[in-house]
Amino acid sequence: MTNASQNVSAASAPGKEPGKGSGKDAALSTYTIALAGNPNAGKSTLFNALTGARTHVGNYPGITVEKKVGQVRTSDAVLNVVDLPGTYSLTAYSAEELVARDFLVEERPQAVVDVLNAGSLERNLYLAVQFLELGIPVVLGLNMMDEARKMGMVVDAKRLGELLGCPAVELVARTGTGVRELTAAATRLAKERQGRWKPVEISYGPDLDPVLAEMSAAIMTKSFLSSRYPARWVALKYLENDSQIRELGVQADPVLSAWLEERAAHVAAHLRTTLSTYPEAVIADYRYGFIASVLKGGVVTRDNLGDRLAFSDRLDQVLTHKLLGPVLMLGVLYLVYQITFTVGKVPMEWTQNLFALMAKLVEGALPEGLLRSLLVDGIIAGVGGVMGFVPLVMLIFLLIAFLEDSGYMARIAYMLDRVFRIFGLHGCSVMPFIISGGIAGGCAVPGVMASRTLRSPKERLATILTAPFMTCGAKLPVLILLASVFFPDSQAQVLFGMTLLGWAMALAVAWMLRSSMVRGEATPFVMELPPYRLPTWRGLAIHTWERTWQYMKKAGSMILAVSIVVWAAMTFPGVDEDKAASFEAAKAEIAAKIEAIEAPAAPGTAADSKDEAPALGSEAPAQGEEAATAQAAEPEGLDALKEKLADIEKREAAEGLSASLAGRLGASLEPLTRYAGFDWRTNIALVGGFAAKEVIISTLGTAYSLGKVDKDDAAPLAEMLSAEGLTVAGGLALMVFILLYSPCFPTVVAIGKETGSWKWSVFSMTFNTVFAYGLAVAVFQFGTRLF
Amino acid sequence: MVSLSRCPKGSKVRVLELCDDPKCRCRLCSMGLTPGVEAVIRQDGESCRVCVRGDEICLGNGLADQIKVVRV
């Protein structure tokens, strides 16, 4: 029941729709509507208001890269609304622009809804003009009308529509005002035009018009690229040096293409010498001229002197101040970190307890065996380890969404660009780094995904490959544990040092990559700084949920699979049968004793005090000489027995682990890792850590036959580690290695997906591991000599 | 004619020349920075903020060096 009231039959069109206005046409027509607009024009907000679907909205330019589709039902049609990436133009500058352009010419939607920021019409109409030139049916949505009015602007949408020959609707997407009118207008236009494109011709002045005419005529006679683009558009693109169109042109008709390129080069040379300007600048100039003439034709009247940016500018005088700005930025980032950890700790404990409870329930419900082990040690431990971070991740995303929607994130990128440049990165690399754990505790999976905001492929690749060096939330507990063992007096400093080391290594490796494998010109940094805005709750909720959901989906699918694989590697083939049997025998024996004591069978015969703790040597599963006297134990003896049983179980687990695939791998790596101070048990944990870094602690626990080691109470493991002769140098080397070695499996998958090539997944696994190994060896060797 | 990066904060300039890379020129144009347009420097220096056609953009990485303007 979207808009029954919207059947306004203002059909000014060639009367093609007889049944119009009744709203009761039996068959609803379906139209595809593309939603386009500048970044920061409120396009995603409108998409949400239109379709009710959940999609990401951002003040950060160009955050929507994926294609999102939502459905709107009006009384007489079904609209499939496709959310195009936010663009300023339809050139071939960025992936987003190409995506938007290709969608339009390939899918030929029945109409484009172009969202404009009414407060900044001149700039925003630049894209609209290009749609008109392409000929696609356009509906203009003048968004943020409330803000424009507040600034004292009067915008005559109707007049604008008349002048441009397309419907224009006033909107406040945030509140949903005008959204119905917009869908009605889009439906009407789609019906009227029936997919026909009518390119609008704009004059480009005495220097370009004749050439354009000449080029278009040639294009027309050969039907060059005409299935997709209007002739004049193609000519314009040749003048603009558009790489994509030129490539298509060479494929379609090399001769004509060469001639067109020659003409374009000629014009460019002419403009250069006579006017010292460039074709693309002349084209842009005439487009802006056209826009100015339209706006002056009674569309916009300003009755005040209000500067839309005055408030933002005043804030920026402080927030992006050359000295004060970076200091405040560090403060803000530190605050994000503090809030996340102080507030996030509580719900994180809840979820972790929930999984612990689940493990207990399953343990109680199932008999001991492979299935129980798979469920408890494999699936619940693996997935739970990651899901436990959901509250934390959610909080981080909420804060990041706040920074983005408020406009501050763009300023952070702007300020950091200067620093990141030095290392061949881009100001926008900061987000992936921070999300990955730049302020300890993030996660590299969403971090790698956040690199989508980067436009240049080279800088993006370098960012993706280095973001996993950050101290993510899974490495953090491991590092905390090791710090508490080896540096009990300066834990915080050591952790801070590790975070800094993560940054230093990320930047250093980025620099290395950018001057070797990922070489390429730095992309110039141009970014719009949107005015500061107070984010809406709705917007924040949508962003946070979207990203958290992405994270959870990953935990649900990928990590589930990996958990199972890792569990199998750490379980099979297991101890050989003889050993297993002897362990079983020993356990059965003690169990029998315990049972005998616990059963109140022989109440009166608690006399013989038998020493119940013959140290559990290697001959533990010895003869059952004491079997007959089991009932003799005192209650203390009972405890001792239970302890003994637990001990055997731990030893069994340790033996099983060392005999497993992972254990054998760990042992076979020992000759190599010795130089870094790691023994085979550490190796197993590190191999397990490839699945998810959280696994390291629990695996170390198993490997050192300590049974389950609790993340929060790892004191026994700590004691054991130092008792087993891991030196300070070894501990430091281990911390360095854990910080830097191969990203966990989910991250590796994300890297493969984001770079579009598994080559880089393999690269990050091998390179990072080798790099970390080298550094760990250096630390260990130096450390051993120093201390 | 001076580089945009040399103009002091608060000054008003007219753009004369853009950068060398054609793609980047298209980008600057689509963000409103065309030859002949007037802009106000909101923050000066290598990485500067300028207000152009009613919006604010920031430029970095030597881009402001390449853009030539004249004070008005």
mmCIF file of C-alpha atoms in Angstrom, chain A residues 88-89 91-93 97 120 122-123 126 240-241 243 278 280-281 284-285 288 307-309 313 316-317 320 322 414 417-418 421 455 522-529, chain B residues 9 16-19 21-35 42-49 51-61 63:
data_model
loop_
_atom_site.group_PDB
_atom_site.id
_atom_site.type_symbol
_atom_site.label_atom_id
_atom_site.label_comp_id
_atom_site.label_asym_id
_atom_site.label_seq_id
_atom_site.Cartn_x
_atom_site.Cartn_y
_atom_site.Cartn_z
ATOM 1 C CA TYR A 88 30.495 12.856 -9.969
ATOM 2 C CA SER A 89 30.690 12.143 -13.633
ATOM 3 C CA THR A 91 34.089 9.436 -17.290
ATOM 4 C CA ALA A 92 36.383 6.449 -16.932
ATOM 5 C CA TYR A 93 38.114 7.892 -13.873
ATOM 6 C CA GLU A 97 32.064 5.530 -12.757
ATOM 7 C CA SER A 120 24.645 22.393 -4.224
ATOM 8 C CA GLU A 122 25.454 23.593 -9.749
ATOM 9 C CA ARG A 123 27.862 20.788 -8.942
ATOM 10 C CA TYR A 126 26.893 18.125 -13.744
ATOM 11 C CA GLU A 240 37.758 13.544 -23.430
ATOM 12 C CA ASN A 241 40.397 10.864 -23.962
ATOM 13 C CA SER A 243 40.202 5.016 -22.352
ATOM 14 C CA TYR A 278 42.274 21.107 -22.809
ATOM 15 C CA GLU A 280 37.923 18.044 -21.317
ATOM 16 C CA ALA A 281 38.152 21.401 -19.580
ATOM 17 C CA ALA A 284 33.248 20.793 -18.574
ATOM 18 C CA ASP A 285 33.169 24.545 -18.886
ATOM 19 C CA TYR A 288 28.727 24.260 -16.247
ATOM 20 C CA ASP A 307 27.145 30.093 3.450
ATOM 21 C CA ARG A 308 26.223 26.455 3.543
ATOM 22 C CA LEU A 309 29.716 25.633 4.656
ATOM 23 C CA ASP A 313 34.492 25.728 7.967
ATOM 24 C CA ASP A 316 37.499 22.682 10.330
ATOM 25 C CA GLN A 317 39.614 25.608 11.397
ATOM 26 C CA THR A 320 41.854 20.040 10.513
ATOM 27 C CA LYS A 322 47.793 21.819 10.855
ATOM 28 C CA TYR A 414 42.569 14.232 4.333
ATOM 29 C CA ASP A 417 47.093 11.514 3.277
ATOM 30 C CA ARG A 418 50.287 13.494 3.761
ATOM 31 C CA ARG A 421 51.757 9.243 0.715
ATOM 32 C CA ARG A 455 39.958 4.228 -5.998
ATOM 33 C CA ALA A 522 50.445 7.620 -6.896
ATOM 34 C CA THR A 523 46.855 8.578 -7.538
ATOM 35 C CA PRO A 524 46.232 12.234 -6.999
ATOM 36 C CA PHE A 525 44.204 12.930 -3.927
ATOM 37 C CA VAL A 526 41.034 14.866 -4.598
ATOM 38 C CA MET A 527 38.138 14.434 -2.294
ATOM 39 C CA GLU A 528 34.994 16.256 -1.476
ATOM 40 C CA LEU A 529 34.729 17.305 2.147
ATOM 41 C CA LYS B 9 44.492 30.999 3.453
ATOM 42 C CA LEU B 16 44.138 28.898 -14.955
ATOM 43 C CA GLU B 17 45.636 25.481 -15.487
ATOM 44 C CA LEU B 18 44.870 22.023 -14.205
ATOM 45 C CA CYS B 19 47.192 19.054 -13.857
ATOM 46 C CA ASP B 21 47.087 13.762 -16.306
ATOM 47 C CA PRO B 22 43.950 13.863 -18.488
ATOM 48 C CA LYS B 23 42.014 11.479 -16.244
ATOM 49 C CA CYS B 24 42.753 13.607 -13.259
ATOM 50 C CA ARG B 25 41.748 16.718 -15.205
ATOM 51 C CA CYS B 26 38.375 15.133 -15.900
ATOM 52 C CA ARG B 27 38.095 14.377 -12.223
ATOM 53 C CA LEU B 28 38.863 17.905 -11.144
ATOM 54 C CA CYS B 29 36.379 19.231 -13.698
ATOM 55 C CA SER B 30 33.649 16.931 -12.487
ATOM 56 C CA MET B 31 34.274 18.167 -8.967
ATOM 57 C CA GLY B 32 33.820 21.706 -10.135
ATOM 58 C CA LEU B 33 37.406 22.816 -10.544
ATOM 59 C CA THR B 34 37.582 24.005 -14.157
ATOM 60 C CA PRO B 35 39.853 26.577 -15.751
ATOM 61 C CA ARG B 42 40.079 27.510 3.127
ATOM 62 C CA GLN B 43 43.326 25.933 4.162
ATOM 63 C CA ASP B 44 46.630 26.582 2.488
ATOM 64 C CA GLY B 45 49.628 24.445 1.765
ATOM 65 C CA GLU B 46 50.511 21.196 0.041
ATOM 66 C CA SER B 47 47.310 19.556 1.175
ATOM 67 C CA CYS B 48 44.805 22.316 0.871
ATOM 68 C CA ARG B 49 41.090 22.791 1.151
ATOM 69 C CA CYS B 51 35.781 26.043 -1.733
ATOM 70 C CA VAL B 52 34.591 25.888 -5.306
ATOM 71 C CA ARG B 53 31.086 26.167 -6.761
ATOM 72 C CA GLY B 54 29.597 26.026 -3.287
ATOM 73 C CA ASP B 55 31.321 22.836 -2.156
ATOM 74 C CA GLU B 56 34.552 22.121 -0.465
ATOM 75 C CA ILE B 57 37.193 19.808 -1.851
ATOM 76 C CA CYS B 58 40.609 18.884 -0.607
ATOM 77 C CA LEU B 59 43.633 18.294 -2.773
ATOM 78 C CA GLY B 60 46.766 16.460 -1.857
ATOM 79 C CA ASN B 61 49.852 14.792 -3.192
ATOM 80 C CA LEU B 63 48.125 18.179 -7.004
#
